[in-house]
XYZ file of C-alpha atoms in Angstrom:
685
model
C 15.935 54.700 -35.675
C 13.487 57.336 -36.989
C 14.095 58.388 -40.607
C 14.554 61.983 -41.738
C 11.277 61.677 -43.635
C 9.413 60.780 -40.412
C 10.697 63.892 -38.721
C 9.365 66.245 -41.357
C 6.479 68.236 -39.793
C 2.960 67.782 -41.112
C 1.905 70.384 -43.673
C 0.293 73.604 -42.502
C -3.429 74.130 -43.065
C -4.628 76.563 -45.708
C -4.944 79.381 -43.155
C -1.492 78.944 -41.572
C 0.171 78.672 -45.002
C -0.850 82.298 -45.623
C 0.840 83.576 -42.442
C 4.399 83.362 -43.827
C 5.610 81.461 -40.729
C 8.931 80.903 -42.407
C 9.559 84.604 -41.784
C 11.115 84.546 -38.312
C 12.653 88.022 -38.542
C 11.561 91.464 -39.759
C 7.870 90.736 -39.379
C 5.661 93.803 -39.371
C 3.103 94.355 -36.608
C -0.353 93.169 -37.566
C -3.363 90.991 -36.929
C -3.844 87.466 -38.281
C -7.323 86.037 -38.723
C -7.308 82.291 -37.986
C -11.049 81.812 -38.490
C -12.682 80.517 -35.333
C -11.193 78.803 -32.341
C -13.443 75.822 -33.061
C -11.707 75.419 -36.445
C -8.276 75.832 -34.897
C -8.998 73.146 -32.278
C -10.315 70.769 -34.907
C -7.285 71.190 -37.177
C -4.938 70.790 -34.166
C -6.471 67.398 -33.350
C -6.942 66.011 -36.867
C -5.002 62.723 -36.707
C -1.665 62.415 -38.545
C -2.430 65.535 -40.561
C -2.628 67.805 -37.518
C -1.624 71.332 -38.513
C 1.513 72.289 -36.464
C 0.563 75.955 -36.784
C -2.829 75.362 -35.193
C -1.164 73.339 -32.455
C 1.020 76.390 -31.764
C -2.009 78.669 -31.585
C -3.576 76.274 -29.072
C -0.611 77.022 -26.795
C -2.121 80.428 -26.090
C -5.815 80.105 -27.034
C -8.503 77.821 -25.662
C -11.487 79.967 -26.448
C -14.540 79.978 -28.712
C -15.624 82.323 -31.458
C -13.387 84.518 -33.554
C -9.667 83.634 -33.415
C -7.352 86.548 -34.102
C -3.716 86.633 -33.007
C -1.549 89.765 -33.056
C 2.125 90.083 -33.826
C 3.433 93.120 -32.031
C 5.821 94.695 -29.571
C 4.492 92.530 -26.746
C 6.887 89.933 -28.081
C 5.492 87.395 -30.515
C 2.051 86.200 -31.554
C -0.318 87.312 -28.869
C -3.884 86.456 -27.860
C -5.692 87.781 -24.803
C -3.963 85.442 -22.377
C -0.731 87.032 -21.211
C 1.260 84.441 -23.169
C 2.821 84.573 -26.613
C 4.030 82.171 -29.289
C 7.627 82.949 -30.293
C 10.093 81.563 -32.771
C 12.894 79.372 -31.327
C 15.619 81.184 -33.248
C 18.230 82.454 -30.840
C 21.108 81.933 -33.288
C 19.476 83.822 -36.144
C 17.327 86.391 -34.294
C 17.727 90.001 -35.362
C 15.521 91.241 -32.523
C 14.353 89.860 -29.137
C 10.739 90.653 -30.118
C 9.148 87.290 -30.903
C 12.330 85.313 -30.457
C 13.072 82.642 -27.862
C 15.569 79.954 -26.912
C 15.329 76.402 -25.596
C 15.272 76.077 -21.822
C 17.755 73.482 -20.562
C 16.989 71.170 -17.578
C 19.513 73.114 -15.492
C 20.929 76.566 -15.921
C 24.386 77.398 -17.184
C 26.152 79.589 -14.565
C 27.713 81.485 -17.439
C 24.277 82.840 -18.332
C 23.786 84.212 -14.822
C 27.229 85.812 -14.915
C 26.357 87.284 -18.294
C 23.194 88.886 -16.874
C 25.074 90.341 -13.934
C 27.843 91.724 -16.159
C 25.370 93.263 -18.599
C 23.602 95.043 -15.771
C 26.783 96.177 -14.066
C 28.170 97.710 -17.261
C 24.962 98.963 -18.817
C 22.758 100.052 -15.938
C 25.180 101.889 -13.680
C 22.848 104.827 -13.054
C 19.856 102.731 -12.076
C 20.965 99.385 -10.667
C 24.280 99.913 -8.900
C 23.948 98.801 -5.264
C 24.205 101.433 -2.566
C 27.585 101.347 -0.830
C 26.486 102.160 2.718
C 25.760 98.882 4.496
C 28.408 99.577 7.166
C 28.150 102.773 9.247
C 31.494 104.498 9.710
C 30.369 106.706 12.572
C 27.507 107.112 15.054
C 25.690 109.480 12.720
C 25.778 107.178 9.706
C 22.725 105.290 8.581
C 24.588 102.028 8.037
C 24.633 98.962 10.285
C 26.993 98.787 13.278
C 27.826 95.165 12.537
C 27.089 93.385 9.271
C 27.780 89.640 9.034
C 27.869 87.446 5.968
C 28.648 83.791 5.194
C 32.052 83.331 3.523
C 31.645 80.379 1.131
C 35.386 80.064 0.624
C 36.366 79.951 4.317
C 33.015 78.374 5.308
C 32.364 80.569 8.284
C 30.539 83.689 9.351
C 32.527 86.923 9.064
C 31.986 90.551 9.969
C 32.172 92.497 6.744
C 34.024 95.654 5.936
C 32.790 98.756 4.027
C 32.549 98.164 0.300
C 31.924 94.420 0.600
C 30.421 92.709 -2.472
C 27.814 90.184 -1.381
C 24.543 88.477 -2.400
C 21.398 88.285 -0.249
C 18.937 85.414 -0.031
C 15.156 85.954 0.015
C 13.117 82.849 0.770
C 10.207 81.475 2.759
C 10.646 79.531 5.970
C 7.472 77.486 6.009
C 7.490 74.880 8.771
C 11.200 74.028 8.558
C 13.043 73.835 11.887
C 16.810 74.024 11.277
C 19.146 72.047 13.554
C 21.060 75.204 14.369
C 21.098 78.931 13.786
C 23.345 81.829 14.787
C 23.020 82.415 18.501
C 25.063 84.071 21.206
C 26.574 80.808 22.393
C 27.818 79.695 18.942
C 28.844 83.022 17.397
C 32.515 82.472 18.134
C 32.416 78.890 16.939
C 30.652 79.667 13.649
C 33.083 82.539 13.002
C 35.979 80.041 12.939
C 37.348 79.045 9.505
C 35.763 75.822 8.282
C 33.046 75.829 10.979
C 30.223 75.406 8.459
C 31.782 72.543 6.477
C 30.415 69.797 8.634
C 27.185 71.632 9.462
C 25.984 72.712 6.023
C 24.168 69.434 5.225
C 21.909 70.088 8.182
C 20.817 73.443 6.775
C 17.670 73.806 4.657
C 18.136 72.923 0.978
C 17.435 76.459 -0.208
C 20.422 77.762 1.809
C 22.709 74.963 0.586
C 21.747 75.696 -2.980
C 22.326 79.400 -2.446
C 25.851 78.641 -1.181
C 26.492 76.606 -4.343
C 25.145 79.356 -6.558
C 27.406 81.933 -5.003
C 30.413 79.711 -5.724
C 29.272 78.805 -9.250
C 29.108 82.421 -10.355
C 32.490 83.296 -8.811
C 31.317 85.269 -5.792
C 32.226 84.763 -2.134
C 29.782 86.253 0.365
C 26.086 85.589 1.108
C 23.761 87.239 3.569
C 21.052 85.010 4.982
C 19.051 85.912 8.080
C 19.413 82.577 9.886
C 23.196 82.805 10.020
C 23.823 86.564 9.963
C 21.495 87.870 12.677
C 21.895 86.609 16.235
C 18.545 84.890 16.613
C 18.406 84.994 20.457
C 19.697 88.570 20.824
C 16.791 91.041 20.652
C 19.086 94.007 20.167
C 20.912 92.438 17.243
C 17.673 91.231 15.664
C 15.905 94.569 15.925
C 18.954 96.392 14.588
C 19.037 94.081 11.603
C 15.264 94.213 11.006
C 15.287 98.024 11.114
C 18.004 98.080 8.417
C 16.515 95.567 5.987
C 16.349 98.245 3.333
C 20.170 98.548 3.416
C 20.665 94.758 3.400
C 18.833 94.433 0.073
C 19.712 97.799 -1.446
C 23.409 97.175 -0.914
C 23.485 93.594 -2.157
C 25.016 93.145 -5.630
C 22.277 90.551 -6.270
C 19.302 89.133 -4.376
C 18.631 85.439 -4.829
C 14.832 85.032 -4.752
C 13.766 81.466 -3.927
C 10.170 81.895 -5.047
C 9.479 78.201 -5.612
C 7.964 75.733 -3.185
C 6.356 75.931 0.244
C 9.316 76.157 2.571
C 13.068 76.494 2.994
C 13.650 72.991 1.697
C 12.334 73.785 -1.844
C 15.824 74.606 -3.076
C 16.648 76.543 -6.212
C 15.024 74.636 -9.151
C 17.297 74.452 -12.195
C 20.500 75.122 -10.318
C 21.569 71.429 -10.325
C 20.797 68.629 -12.828
C 17.536 66.868 -12.053
C 16.235 69.644 -9.791
C 13.311 70.634 -11.987
C 11.090 69.624 -14.848
C 11.066 72.064 -17.724
C 7.663 72.507 -19.276
C 8.369 74.376 -22.516
C 5.732 73.806 -25.144
C 7.474 73.659 -28.519
C 6.605 72.449 -32.007
C 8.290 72.387 -35.388
C 5.929 74.102 -37.804
C 8.161 74.004 -40.902
C 11.413 72.178 -41.547
C 13.968 73.943 -39.375
C 11.387 76.438 -37.980
C 10.245 75.871 -34.420
C 7.868 77.829 -32.208
C 7.191 77.790 -28.470
C 4.935 79.291 -25.872
C 6.456 82.013 -23.657
C 4.688 83.386 -20.588
C 5.196 86.874 -19.230
C 7.311 87.147 -16.095
C 4.476 87.561 -13.581
C 2.682 84.443 -14.859
C 5.471 82.354 -13.408
C 4.801 83.863 -9.972
C 1.028 83.198 -9.910
C 0.045 80.892 -7.091
C 3.485 80.814 -5.483
C 3.409 81.085 -1.714
C 6.381 83.458 -1.864
C 4.152 86.312 -3.079
C 1.732 85.820 -0.196
C 4.343 86.059 2.540
C 4.835 89.397 4.337
C 8.571 89.262 4.967
C 9.373 88.670 1.270
C 7.589 91.844 0.124
C 10.317 94.279 1.146
C 13.076 91.879 0.128
C 11.747 91.876 -3.409
C 10.854 95.561 -3.830
C 13.969 97.003 -2.200
C 16.586 95.062 -4.146
C 18.606 96.469 -7.032
C 18.967 93.209 -8.924
C 17.129 89.927 -8.392
C 17.705 86.388 -9.631
C 14.275 84.770 -9.325
C 13.851 81.010 -9.192
C 10.279 79.899 -9.986
C 9.135 76.315 -10.458
C 10.403 75.938 -14.021
C 12.102 79.199 -14.999
C 14.852 81.506 -13.766
C 14.663 85.263 -14.372
C 17.085 88.089 -13.838
C 15.164 91.232 -13.016
C 16.815 94.541 -12.239
C 15.585 98.080 -12.084
C 16.115 98.522 -15.815
C 15.317 95.247 -17.588
C 14.164 91.655 -17.238
C 15.918 88.690 -18.791
C 14.919 85.024 -18.688
C 16.004 81.580 -19.780
C 13.530 81.331 -22.631
C 14.051 84.961 -23.725
C 16.830 86.431 -25.866
C 16.688 90.024 -24.631
C 20.122 89.552 -23.077
C 21.476 89.240 -26.634
C 20.035 92.681 -27.354
C 20.641 94.421 -23.986
C 19.627 97.880 -25.170
C 16.059 96.643 -25.791
C 13.815 96.811 -22.728
C 11.576 93.844 -22.055
C 8.225 95.430 -21.257
C 6.180 92.247 -21.420
C 6.247 91.608 -17.677
C 2.676 91.800 -16.411
C 3.896 93.109 -13.079
C 1.816 95.032 -10.529
C 2.311 96.987 -7.311
C 3.053 93.791 -5.376
C 6.274 93.005 -7.253
C 7.417 96.376 -8.595
C 10.641 97.871 -7.261
C 10.388 100.938 -5.047
C 12.016 103.619 -7.243
C 14.803 105.886 -6.037
C 13.307 109.108 -7.318
C 10.585 110.741 -9.414
C 7.727 109.234 -7.380
C 6.890 111.172 -4.126
C 7.859 109.148 -1.048
C 4.467 109.659 0.586
C 2.780 108.118 -2.433
C 5.310 105.245 -2.410
C 4.522 104.652 1.295
C 0.817 104.385 0.551
C 1.291 102.169 -2.495
C 3.753 99.917 -0.643
C 1.247 99.496 2.172
C -1.429 98.592 -0.346
C 0.727 95.807 -1.736
C 1.894 94.599 1.663
C -1.125 94.475 3.971
C -2.819 91.387 2.581
C 0.237 89.217 3.000
C 0.522 86.420 5.551
C 2.707 86.136 8.645
C 3.398 83.184 10.916
C 3.582 85.601 13.848
C 1.181 88.513 13.620
C 3.400 90.395 16.071
C 5.793 90.857 13.131
C 3.248 92.899 11.126
C 5.261 96.139 11.383
C 8.681 94.455 11.616
C 8.237 92.830 8.212
C 7.580 96.273 6.687
C 10.303 98.126 8.622
C 12.785 98.109 5.719
C 10.351 99.999 3.512
C 9.452 102.389 6.337
C 13.125 103.047 7.155
C 13.942 103.806 3.513
C 11.028 106.184 2.955
C 11.100 107.860 6.374
C 14.771 108.663 5.880
C 13.982 110.265 2.521
C 11.049 112.177 4.053
C 12.908 113.283 7.192
C 10.259 111.841 9.447
C 10.032 109.525 12.401
C 7.624 106.646 12.646
C 5.113 105.563 15.264
C 3.490 102.132 15.070
C 3.962 102.122 11.294
C 2.721 105.712 10.736
C 4.777 108.726 9.594
C 5.049 111.199 12.481
C 5.961 114.277 10.433
C 2.547 114.088 8.786
C 0.570 111.974 11.238
C -2.669 113.791 10.451
C -2.363 112.299 6.961
C -1.266 108.870 8.126
C -4.267 108.544 10.456
C -6.710 108.788 7.559
C -6.914 105.314 6.026
C -9.839 103.208 4.937
C -10.700 99.956 3.229
C -13.349 99.318 0.580
C -14.210 96.207 2.596
C -15.032 96.042 6.270
C -11.867 95.552 8.287
C -11.283 93.197 11.205
C -9.462 94.256 14.363
C -5.955 92.996 15.054
C -5.559 93.392 18.832
C -1.756 93.218 18.942
C -1.425 96.702 17.432
C -3.139 100.089 18.006
C -6.610 100.684 16.583
C -5.339 104.003 15.168
C -2.678 102.287 12.997
C -3.152 100.304 9.789
C -1.294 97.488 11.565
C -4.228 97.196 13.996
C -6.553 95.949 11.263
C -6.907 92.982 8.912
C -7.642 94.675 5.609
C -6.016 96.292 2.595
C -6.197 100.049 3.179
C -6.106 103.088 0.964
C -4.665 106.212 2.519
C -5.310 109.917 2.070
C -1.618 110.372 1.262
C -2.267 109.085 -2.271
C -4.403 112.111 -3.120
C -1.984 115.031 -2.819
C -0.674 116.500 -6.089
C 2.461 118.009 -4.613
C 4.383 118.589 -1.374
C 3.035 122.143 -1.363
C -0.496 120.823 -1.506
C 0.084 118.403 1.363
C 1.937 120.968 3.502
C -0.769 123.572 3.022
C -3.391 121.075 4.151
C -1.360 120.101 7.228
C -0.872 123.755 8.174
C -4.425 125.002 7.690
C -6.843 122.064 7.876
C -5.566 120.203 10.984
C -5.619 121.265 14.621
C -4.993 118.409 17.058
C -1.788 118.529 19.172
C -0.810 114.866 19.177
C 0.981 113.266 22.120
C 2.103 109.676 22.531
C 2.575 107.425 25.556
C 5.492 104.998 25.592
C 4.444 101.461 26.526
C 7.683 100.833 28.469
C 8.143 104.100 30.357
C 4.545 105.437 30.198
C 6.193 108.757 29.400
C 4.132 111.437 27.633
C 5.794 113.030 24.607
C 4.885 115.097 21.593
C 4.509 113.040 18.437
C 6.230 115.860 16.567
C 7.952 119.092 17.457
C 11.244 120.985 17.252
C 12.999 118.047 18.928
C 11.825 115.789 16.078
C 13.173 118.195 13.459
C 16.559 118.207 15.214
C 16.596 114.397 15.149
C 15.436 113.810 11.594
C 16.630 116.951 9.825
C 15.066 120.251 8.849
C 12.651 119.775 5.982
C 13.295 121.290 2.623
C 10.609 122.531 0.236
C 9.986 119.124 -1.302
C 9.561 117.368 2.062
C 6.033 116.712 3.342
C 5.594 117.426 7.018
C 4.994 119.899 9.782
C 7.184 122.980 10.171
C 7.357 123.398 13.980
C 7.851 126.751 15.627
C 8.403 127.893 19.183
C 4.688 128.738 19.411
C 3.308 125.573 17.833
C 5.037 122.182 17.627
C 3.061 121.466 14.451
C 3.574 124.852 12.855
C -0.093 125.445 12.170
C -2.012 128.601 11.529
C -3.446 129.303 14.975
C -7.266 129.071 15.164
C -8.616 131.796 17.443
C -11.435 129.464 18.557
C -8.819 127.070 20.014
C -6.662 129.670 21.664
C -7.958 129.216 25.224
C -8.583 125.490 25.042
C -6.334 123.020 26.783
C -4.234 120.911 24.397
C -1.600 119.313 26.654
C -2.406 116.341 28.875
C -1.212 116.625 32.493
C -1.272 113.618 34.799
C -0.829 115.875 37.855
C -3.991 117.803 36.991
C -5.945 114.648 36.233
C -4.718 112.294 38.889
C -7.607 109.913 38.572
C -6.655 109.161 34.944
C -3.115 108.014 35.607
C -3.852 104.639 37.239
C -6.430 103.843 34.555
C -3.938 104.707 31.794
C -1.225 102.629 33.485
C -3.545 99.656 33.876
C -4.590 99.792 30.229
C -0.984 100.143 29.043
C 0.062 97.142 31.069
C -2.281 94.999 28.955
C -0.658 96.117 25.690
C 2.809 96.496 24.170
C 2.263 99.505 21.912
C 2.031 103.291 22.089
C -1.170 105.129 22.969
C -2.161 108.435 21.367
C -3.121 111.114 23.848
C -4.790 114.331 22.726
C -7.665 116.816 23.031
C -10.145 117.206 20.204
C -13.630 118.310 19.239
C -16.184 115.518 19.484
C -19.728 115.471 18.073
C -22.401 112.830 18.285
C -24.624 111.025 15.812
C -27.929 109.607 17.033
C -27.650 106.351 15.129
C -26.230 104.645 12.075
C -28.201 104.003 8.931
C -28.217 100.942 6.720
C -25.098 99.420 5.178
C -24.086 100.789 1.817
C -23.313 97.393 0.293
C -20.832 98.273 -2.444
C -18.328 100.026 -0.116
C -18.973 98.687 3.361
C -20.046 101.871 5.120
C -23.080 103.148 7.002
C -24.683 106.559 6.936
C -24.492 108.932 9.896
C -27.965 110.034 10.824
C -28.959 113.333 12.373
C -32.311 114.868 13.171
C -35.282 113.453 11.254
C -32.999 110.630 10.017
C -31.129 113.026 7.782
C -27.947 111.532 6.338
C -25.085 113.733 7.506
C -22.198 111.657 6.202
C -20.873 108.119 6.242
C -18.718 105.959 8.477
C -16.864 102.784 7.751
C -17.051 100.436 10.720
C -15.216 97.243 11.571
C -16.879 94.103 10.276
C -18.120 92.676 13.571
C -20.076 95.801 14.615
C -23.692 94.771 15.255
C -26.338 96.009 12.837
C -28.097 97.941 15.521
C -25.685 99.848 17.762
C -27.369 102.032 20.349
C -26.383 105.707 20.105
C -25.347 108.327 20.535
C -22.075 107.647 18.721
C -19.054 109.801 19.432
C -17.106 111.079 16.463
C -13.765 112.840 16.745
C -13.329 115.699 14.252
C -9.857 114.999 12.846
C -9.421 117.591 10.095
C -11.212 119.519 7.386
C -11.648 119.057 3.657
C -12.343 122.473 2.045
C -14.415 122.973 -1.102
C -11.478 123.707 -3.422
C -9.692 120.537 -2.344
C -12.863 118.449 -2.809
C -13.448 119.838 -6.309
C -9.923 118.986 -7.194
C -10.175 115.451 -5.743
C -13.526 114.744 -7.408
C -11.541 114.674 -10.718
C -8.962 112.178 -9.414
C -8.240 109.069 -11.428
C -7.522 107.112 -8.240
C -10.897 105.567 -7.672
C -11.981 103.861 -4.468
C -15.723 103.674 -3.662
C -15.312 105.081 -0.140
C -13.363 108.114 -1.223
C -15.457 108.703 -4.325
C -18.612 108.963 -2.220
C -16.858 111.403 0.085
C -15.921 113.908 -2.618
C -18.588 113.441 -5.331
C -21.036 115.941 -3.833
C -18.474 118.734 -3.823
C -19.489 119.676 -0.233
C -16.824 120.470 2.366
C -16.609 117.954 5.208
C -14.760 116.889 8.318
C -12.774 113.698 8.500
C -14.082 111.910 11.594
C -13.002 108.951 13.664
C -15.668 106.826 15.312
C -14.515 105.898 18.839
C -15.891 103.651 21.533
C -14.918 104.074 25.173
C -13.400 101.154 27.053
C -14.728 100.987 30.588
C -17.292 103.105 32.339
C -14.953 106.015 33.237
C -14.442 106.972 29.584
C -10.691 107.559 29.852
C -9.412 105.204 27.170
C -11.047 104.748 23.774
C -10.608 102.631 20.650
C -10.978 103.551 17.010
C -13.921 101.635 15.507
C -14.202 103.382 12.178
C -13.399 106.301 9.899
C -15.671 108.511 7.897
C -16.829 112.016 7.211
C -19.491 114.521 8.203
C -20.610 117.250 5.829
C -19.847 120.676 7.283
C -23.320 121.968 6.446
C -24.894 119.069 8.376
C -23.220 119.648 11.716
C -26.286 121.569 12.960
C -28.497 118.579 12.227
C -26.661 116.387 14.671
C -27.949 115.908 18.289
C -27.583 118.941 20.577
C -27.476 121.163 17.529
C -24.134 119.714 16.506
C -22.423 121.181 19.519
C -18.717 120.373 19.552
C -17.432 119.063 22.892
C -13.743 119.530 23.675
C -12.581 116.187 25.094
C -9.448 114.538 26.291
C -8.891 111.174 24.574
C -6.423 108.372 25.088
C -6.559 106.138 22.004
C -5.455 102.532 22.178
């Protein structure tokens, strides 16, 4: 048996002795000079006389040169790593700043219940779930049928309004379950006790989630496999389109962020289910320190953050219980608590040492304009992976449904119809690749992370003014199932989605103009409505092209100009110059990655909308920097947004977007044919 003397920590080095490390509370913010990292490393390795303080500094620093750690509001001793060294002093802590607790091999359910209770009583204005999962009438936004798993009766039940339930967010991976909810077993699985004999065949993550629900005294769990009828397209699509409600209305979302698939389980829920890697050391008799990583560090490298479906599940929830490889966190819309943190003992103090970014931030309920949220959510979502690329829009539908409802707009292939002129302007700072399963005119039709013009409006008034005065195209759509031609927006849309108020961004349709624009006298006598009867030869071509695809086409008339050829690549932002007479650069175009270096001209460019001088001057001062947009506005010259199209087939009826860019207004005359604008009918796939 080891003697008390043997357990006494080695003495601190001369430097660490001056840091008053016995002072675990009431420390003032300040910097501490440790000398150099070379000295720290040497003293941390020096045989039996290793300095325990230097060992602690090595938890967060493996650098060279000057070694300075900072004690501050970030929560402990900090070096430029995103990690801190804290005191293990939960029982004596006077503040959560710089204080920590020992992480046990498995979590105490009482701690989870404590977190939930603290949030329910202290964050009522920000974190209370929405009580609208069930629609009470045809006009309600809730779901017609909402099923949950009852872990007391062990069956699937249809819930009633006001139900208190948890939701599960996890990754499937390659797991193939022996059964799932289908039409033929719905009645059977809805019978009391039906899941008792079947639960062991379910993936481990689901079984653990059932156990967790019981351990914390709850009863109902929503999990897609058992709550949506997997072979019923109508039920699946209804559920997918209401994913925002599923997660907004849950009292807690269980986030299974660990592992590669649905058999990873919930590490830490049961004894022996995880290895806790908590670096600790006793630096003085009775004084221990440990390393603590910020919340987002525990998510780095996890497959969960790369999967598309999990994006909306995480950002739409009100409260989340996140299981990583060796830690469990409770993160709500107000605070973040964890096993090694003691912020839950000081619930009025906000833990701001999270290190989160747009990919894992909640979508807020107010304050941030919905159009900006839409653009930012897209930015965080688009690079994520899907097993089936045909789900690219489905996996984002919850976010779209939430924001489109707030904005009183419809959607079309992932774009917002009430402001489609804005939604059509998107670009990437890297050359995109085509995704053939979706339209070329939608972000879903490309493999890239896009920025959108919607980020650059200061206010709804600014956006609405631009829509009214700087756009002109009357957009129509063709339905892939019926081939029917319909306006993308109009009075009928306003009746369906609600009349916009001042703060809503979108068109204000009138009897004279479905898009409510200021009428341009130059367009007054031009045809804007497609007519299959007038253009009989087009109909069979359109029908043939639509039969090859399962998405909407855009159909419209617009001004088209030509550029003789493209210039060289601009390497830092993946674009090419548009050349006019005498090789004059008239603008730039971003083209998909597989476009050959030499593409024979002339190139057809659809004039989408205008950017006036005052708007450009305003945008040149923006703090939202992307190379593509910066080059567009830095000159201060007014320009046209243009879409580069390529015709499919020799009859030039159907075209595909190949790129987006701009042409300076004062360069139009330098284009071929004197920059003459040709009014053309275009069907865009």
